[in-house]
Amino acid sequence: MKAKIKPRIELENRTKLEEVIPIEVPFLVFLDPSDVCNFQCKFCPTGDRALIKKIKRNSCLMDFDLFKKVIDDLCEFKKPIKVLRLYKDGEPLLNPRFPDMVRYAKKSGCALQIDTTTNGSLLNPRLNLKIIEAGLDRIHISLEGLSQESYKEFAGYRINFEKFVDNIRHYYEHKKECLVCIKIVGDNLSKEAKGHFFDIFGNISDRIFVEHIAPCWPQFEMHEVIPNSNVGIYGQEIKEVEVCPYIFYSISINADGKVSLCFLDWARELIVGDARAESIKDIWNNEIMFNYRKMHLLKKRKEHKICAVCGQLSHCLPDDIDPFAEMLLKKLNNTRRE
């Protein structure tokens, strides 16, 4: 097998956040080309179309002019961000301008790395080459089964699984410098099925991994799938923290231009700005962001109705800055006095 068995995120050699907070330039920006999806996965709020309609989420494809405005905003930071992630709530490849988005962002130099997360169902030789030529650095492909039947059951989507694999193979064979990462949720897979997964995709990816089901989405209950209560999403120990590290190094721009504190803000209840009317740099440094960061460093997140019930902070966490909260709060407050 060519692929390394390694999770999609970098768990090794991570920056010690306690040494760099407050961060002047975000490490990671989520920029959503599409917050609609062709799948209806049982673990994902976007897949629950009745729920999305009920909360009146303004689902859409991101306008290309808005996209360019956000990229130009990111170039206002004094140095490139580390990662621009063209993904948040939906299937990014539903946006027909996706290759143009990659190309524009790449040419701008706003980020050291541009990646995306996709269900891969829309990949085909023509689109593959457009994305690769545009300069995508990394593609994360999330599998929702190993057969046409499992896709129908778990994702509510009819797929020609053989053709799906062929399209991924084509991408891998023409990928140039792009890193191809493939993962599947394995809690309901037999040992034989997991072996089948590695057999099919182990030689047409650079990284491959079997994840666990995690209750990451706040205020979203998974009724048809059961989160793993023994280990976290990457097989790590389940451990809840009081301080969210993500809000200190990342920010998320929804497809309609509204800016969320967090990439898990599926219900749009953590809005901190509007990219249509404000610069991303101003939003990153605004009073709303400051107050959220301060709230967490004061270890009061359990008093917030959304942050209090975030499973990301127990099942999916690679960083823990709880022991440094008092020290970081002093540093954060000093930025407001300067």
Coordinates of C-alpha atoms in Angstrom, one line a residue, residues 5-333:
I5 CA -2.2 5.5 7.6
K6 CA -2.5 9.0 8.9
P7 CA -5.4 11.3 9.9
R8 CA -6.4 14.3 7.8
I9 CA -5.2 16.8 10.4
E10 CA -1.6 17.3 11.5
L11 CA -1.3 15.8 14.9
E12 CA 2.5 16.0 15.0
N13 CA 4.8 19.0 15.3
R14 CA 1.9 21.4 16.1
T15 CA 2.6 25.0 17.0
K16 CA 2.3 25.5 20.7
L17 CA -0.5 27.9 20.9
E18 CA 0.4 29.1 24.4
E19 CA 3.6 30.5 22.9
V20 CA 1.9 32.5 20.0
I21 CA -1.5 33.7 21.3
P22 CA -2.7 36.3 20.6
I23 CA -2.2 35.6 16.9
E24 CA -2.0 38.5 14.5
V25 CA -2.6 36.5 11.3
P26 CA -5.0 33.5 11.4
F27 CA -3.5 30.1 10.8
L28 CA -6.6 28.7 9.2
V29 CA -9.5 30.3 7.3
F30 CA -12.6 28.3 6.3
L31 CA -14.1 29.8 3.2
D32 CA -17.3 28.0 2.0
P33 CA -17.9 27.7 -1.8
S34 CA -21.2 26.0 -1.1
D35 CA -23.3 25.4 2.0
V36 CA -25.6 23.0 0.2
C37 CA -24.9 19.4 -0.4
N38 CA -26.0 16.6 -2.7
F39 CA -25.7 14.1 0.2
Q40 CA -28.0 13.7 3.2
C41 CA -25.6 12.1 5.7
K42 CA -27.1 11.1 9.0
F43 CA -24.3 12.7 11.1
C44 CA -24.5 16.1 9.4
P45 CA -26.9 19.0 10.0
T46 CA -26.6 20.2 6.4
G47 CA -27.9 16.8 5.3
D48 CA -31.1 17.3 7.4
R49 CA -32.9 19.5 4.8
A50 CA -36.0 19.8 6.9
L51 CA -33.9 21.2 9.8
I52 CA -32.0 23.6 7.6
K53 CA -35.3 24.9 6.2
K54 CA -36.8 25.2 9.8
I55 CA -33.9 27.4 11.0
K56 CA -34.2 29.4 7.8
R57 CA -30.5 29.2 6.9
N58 CA -29.7 31.1 3.8
S59 CA -28.2 28.3 1.8
C60 CA -26.4 29.2 -1.4
L61 CA -23.4 29.0 -3.6
M62 CA -20.8 31.7 -2.9
D63 CA -20.8 34.4 -5.5
F64 CA -17.4 34.6 -7.3
D65 CA -17.1 38.4 -6.8
L66 CA -17.6 37.9 -3.0
F67 CA -15.0 35.2 -3.1
K68 CA -12.5 37.5 -4.7
K69 CA -13.2 40.2 -2.2
V70 CA -12.5 37.8 0.7
I71 CA -9.2 36.7 -0.9
D72 CA -8.2 40.3 -1.5
D73 CA -9.0 40.9 2.2
L74 CA -6.8 38.0 3.3
C75 CA -3.9 39.6 1.4
E76 CA -4.2 42.6 3.7
F77 CA -2.6 40.6 6.5
K78 CA 1.1 41.2 6.9
K79 CA 1.9 37.6 5.9
P80 CA 0.1 34.7 4.3
I81 CA -2.3 32.6 6.4
K82 CA -1.1 29.0 6.8
V83 CA -4.2 27.2 5.3
L84 CA -7.1 28.4 3.3
R85 CA -9.8 25.7 3.5
L86 CA -12.4 25.9 0.7
Y87 CA -15.0 24.1 2.7
K88 CA -17.3 24.5 5.7
D89 CA -20.9 23.3 5.6
G90 CA -21.7 21.9 2.1
E91 CA -20.2 20.1 -0.9
P92 CA -17.7 22.6 -2.4
L93 CA -17.6 21.0 -5.9
L94 CA -21.3 22.0 -6.3
N95 CA -20.0 25.5 -7.0
P96 CA -19.2 25.6 -10.8
R97 CA -16.5 28.2 -10.1
F98 CA -14.6 26.0 -7.7
P99 CA -11.5 25.6 -10.0
D100 CA -11.6 29.4 -10.6
M101 CA -11.7 30.0 -6.9
V102 CA -8.6 27.8 -6.3
R103 CA -6.8 29.5 -9.1
Y104 CA -7.6 33.0 -7.9
A105 CA -6.6 32.2 -4.3
K106 CA -3.4 30.5 -5.4
K107 CA -2.3 33.4 -7.6
S108 CA -3.0 35.9 -4.8
G109 CA -0.5 34.3 -2.5
C110 CA -2.8 34.8 0.4
A111 CA -2.2 31.3 1.9
L112 CA 0.7 28.8 2.1
Q113 CA -1.7 26.0 1.4
I114 CA -5.1 25.7 -0.2
D115 CA -7.2 22.6 0.5
T116 CA -10.7 21.3 0.4
T117 CA -12.9 18.6 1.8
T118 CA -15.3 16.9 -0.5
N119 CA -17.5 13.8 -0.7
G120 CA -15.9 13.2 -4.1
S121 CA -19.1 12.3 -5.9
L122 CA -18.7 15.0 -8.5
L123 CA -15.1 14.3 -9.4
N124 CA -14.6 13.3 -13.0
P125 CA -11.6 13.5 -15.4
R126 CA -12.5 16.9 -16.8
L127 CA -13.1 18.5 -13.4
N128 CA -10.1 16.7 -11.9
L129 CA -7.7 18.3 -14.3
K130 CA -9.2 21.8 -13.9
I131 CA -8.8 21.5 -10.1
I132 CA -5.2 20.2 -10.3
E133 CA -4.2 22.8 -12.9
A134 CA -5.6 25.5 -10.7
G135 CA -3.2 24.5 -8.0
L136 CA -5.0 22.8 -5.2
D137 CA -2.5 21.6 -2.6
R138 CA -4.6 19.1 -0.7
I139 CA -7.9 17.3 -1.2
H140 CA -9.7 15.4 1.6
I141 CA -12.2 12.9 0.3
S142 CA -14.7 11.7 2.8
L143 CA -16.2 8.2 2.1
E144 CA -19.7 7.4 3.3
G145 CA -19.6 3.7 2.4
L146 CA -18.0 1.0 0.3
S147 CA -20.9 0.1 -2.0
Q148 CA -23.8 1.6 -3.8
E149 CA -26.1 0.2 -1.2
S150 CA -24.2 1.7 1.8
Y151 CA -24.2 5.1 0.1
K152 CA -27.9 5.0 -0.4
E153 CA -28.4 3.9 3.2
F154 CA -26.0 6.3 4.9
A155 CA -25.9 9.3 2.6
G156 CA -29.2 9.1 0.8
Y157 CA -27.4 9.2 -2.5
R158 CA -27.3 6.9 -5.5
I159 CA -23.7 6.4 -6.6
N160 CA -22.0 4.2 -9.2
F161 CA -19.3 3.1 -6.8
E162 CA -17.0 1.6 -9.4
K163 CA -17.1 4.8 -11.4
F164 CA -16.6 6.8 -8.2
V165 CA -13.4 4.8 -7.5
D166 CA -12.2 5.3 -11.1
N167 CA -12.6 9.1 -10.8
I168 CA -10.6 9.1 -7.6
R169 CA -7.9 7.0 -9.2
H170 CA -7.8 9.4 -12.1
Y171 CA -7.3 12.3 -9.8
Y172 CA -4.5 10.5 -7.9
E173 CA -2.8 9.6 -11.2
H174 CA -2.8 13.2 -12.4
K175 CA -2.5 15.0 -9.0
K176 CA 1.0 16.5 -9.5
E177 CA 1.9 18.0 -6.1
C178 CA -1.6 17.8 -4.6
L179 CA -1.9 15.5 -1.5
V180 CA -4.8 13.1 -1.7
C181 CA -6.3 12.1 1.7
I182 CA -9.1 9.6 2.0
K183 CA -11.0 8.7 5.2
I184 CA -14.0 6.7 6.2
V185 CA -16.0 6.4 9.4
G186 CA -15.4 2.9 10.7
D187 CA -17.4 2.3 13.8
N188 CA -20.0 0.3 11.9
L189 CA -17.5 -1.4 9.6
S190 CA -16.4 -5.0 10.1
K191 CA -12.7 -5.9 10.2
E192 CA -13.2 -7.4 6.7
A193 CA -14.8 -4.2 5.4
K194 CA -11.9 -2.1 6.8
G195 CA -9.5 -4.3 5.0
H196 CA -11.5 -3.8 1.8
F197 CA -11.3 -0.1 2.3
F198 CA -7.5 -0.2 2.5
D199 CA -7.4 -2.6 -0.5
I200 CA -9.4 -0.3 -2.7
F201 CA -8.0 3.1 -1.8
G202 CA -4.6 2.4 -0.3
N203 CA -2.8 2.7 -3.6
I204 CA -4.7 5.7 -4.9
S205 CA -4.2 8.1 -2.0
D206 CA -1.3 9.6 -0.1
R207 CA -3.0 9.4 3.3
I208 CA -5.7 7.0 4.4
F209 CA -7.5 6.7 7.7
V210 CA -10.5 5.1 9.5
E211 CA -12.2 7.6 11.8
H212 CA -14.7 7.3 14.6
I213 CA -18.1 9.0 14.9
A214 CA -18.0 12.1 17.0
P215 CA -20.8 14.4 18.2
C216 CA -19.0 17.5 17.0
W217 CA -22.0 19.7 15.9
P218 CA -23.4 21.8 18.8
Q219 CA -27.2 21.6 19.2
F220 CA -27.5 18.8 16.6
E221 CA -28.5 15.4 17.8
M222 CA -27.6 12.3 15.7
H223 CA -30.6 10.0 16.0
E224 CA -29.6 7.3 13.5
V225 CA -25.9 7.0 14.3
I226 CA -24.3 6.7 17.7
P227 CA -21.2 8.6 18.6
N228 CA -18.2 6.6 19.9
S229 CA -18.1 6.9 23.7
N230 CA -14.7 5.2 24.1
V231 CA -12.3 7.2 21.8
G232 CA -12.3 10.4 19.9
I233 CA -12.5 10.9 16.2
Y234 CA -8.9 10.0 15.6
G235 CA -8.7 7.3 18.2
Q236 CA -7.4 9.6 20.9
E237 CA -8.6 9.8 24.5
I238 CA -11.9 11.7 25.0
K239 CA -11.1 14.7 27.1
E240 CA -13.1 17.9 27.4
V241 CA -11.4 21.3 27.7
E242 CA -12.8 24.5 29.0
V243 CA -11.1 26.8 26.5
C244 CA -11.7 26.4 22.8
P245 CA -8.4 26.7 20.9
Y246 CA -9.9 27.2 17.5
I247 CA -11.2 30.7 18.0
F248 CA -7.6 31.9 18.6
Y249 CA -6.2 30.7 15.3
S250 CA -9.1 30.2 12.8
I251 CA -12.2 32.0 11.4
S252 CA -15.0 30.9 9.0
I253 CA -16.7 32.7 6.2
N254 CA -20.0 31.2 5.2
A255 CA -21.2 31.0 1.6
D256 CA -23.4 34.1 1.9
G257 CA -20.5 36.2 3.3
K258 CA -21.6 36.1 7.0
V259 CA -18.5 35.3 9.1
S260 CA -18.8 32.7 11.9
L261 CA -16.6 32.5 15.0
C262 CA -16.4 28.7 14.4
F263 CA -16.4 26.2 11.5
L264 CA -19.1 24.3 13.4
D265 CA -21.5 27.1 13.3
W266 CA -24.0 25.3 11.1
A267 CA -27.0 27.2 12.5
R268 CA -25.4 30.7 12.1
E269 CA -25.7 31.5 15.8
L270 CA -22.1 32.6 16.2
I271 CA -21.9 35.4 13.6
V272 CA -19.0 37.8 14.3
G273 CA -19.1 39.9 11.1
D274 CA -20.1 40.3 7.4
A275 CA -17.4 39.9 4.7
R276 CA -19.7 41.8 2.3
A277 CA -19.3 45.0 4.3
E278 CA -16.2 44.5 6.4
S279 CA -12.6 43.4 5.9
I280 CA -11.6 40.0 7.3
K281 CA -8.7 41.7 9.1
D282 CA -11.1 44.0 10.9
I283 CA -13.4 41.1 11.8
W284 CA -10.4 39.1 13.1
N285 CA -9.5 41.9 15.4
N286 CA -13.0 43.2 16.3
E287 CA -14.6 43.5 19.8
I288 CA -16.9 40.5 19.2
M289 CA -14.0 38.1 18.6
F290 CA -12.1 39.7 21.6
N291 CA -15.1 39.1 23.9
Y292 CA -15.5 35.4 22.8
R293 CA -11.8 34.8 23.4
K294 CA -11.9 36.5 26.7
M295 CA -15.0 34.4 27.7
H296 CA -13.2 31.2 27.0
L297 CA -10.0 32.2 28.8
L298 CA -12.1 33.1 31.8
K299 CA -13.4 29.5 31.5
K300 CA -17.0 30.6 31.1
R301 CA -17.8 28.7 27.9
K302 CA -20.3 26.5 29.8
E303 CA -22.3 29.6 30.3
H304 CA -22.8 30.1 26.6
K305 CA -25.7 28.1 25.0
I306 CA -23.7 27.1 21.9
C307 CA -20.2 26.7 23.1
A308 CA -21.3 24.8 26.1
V309 CA -22.6 21.8 24.1
C310 CA -19.8 21.6 21.5
G311 CA -18.6 18.0 21.2
Q312 CA -15.6 19.1 19.2
L313 CA -14.0 20.1 22.5
S314 CA -14.1 16.6 23.8
H315 CA -14.0 14.2 20.8
C316 CA -11.9 16.0 18.2
L317 CA -9.4 18.2 19.9
P318 CA -5.7 18.3 19.0
D319 CA -4.8 21.2 21.3
D320 CA -5.3 22.0 25.0
I321 CA -4.5 25.5 26.2
D322 CA -6.5 25.2 29.5
P323 CA -3.4 25.2 31.7
F324 CA -2.3 28.6 30.1
A325 CA -5.6 30.4 30.3
E326 CA -4.7 32.9 33.0
M327 CA -1.4 33.8 31.3
L328 CA -3.1 34.1 27.9
L329 CA -5.9 36.3 29.3
K330 CA -3.3 38.8 30.5
K331 CA -1.7 38.8 27.1
L332 CA -5.1 39.2 25.4
N333 CA -6.0 42.1 27.6

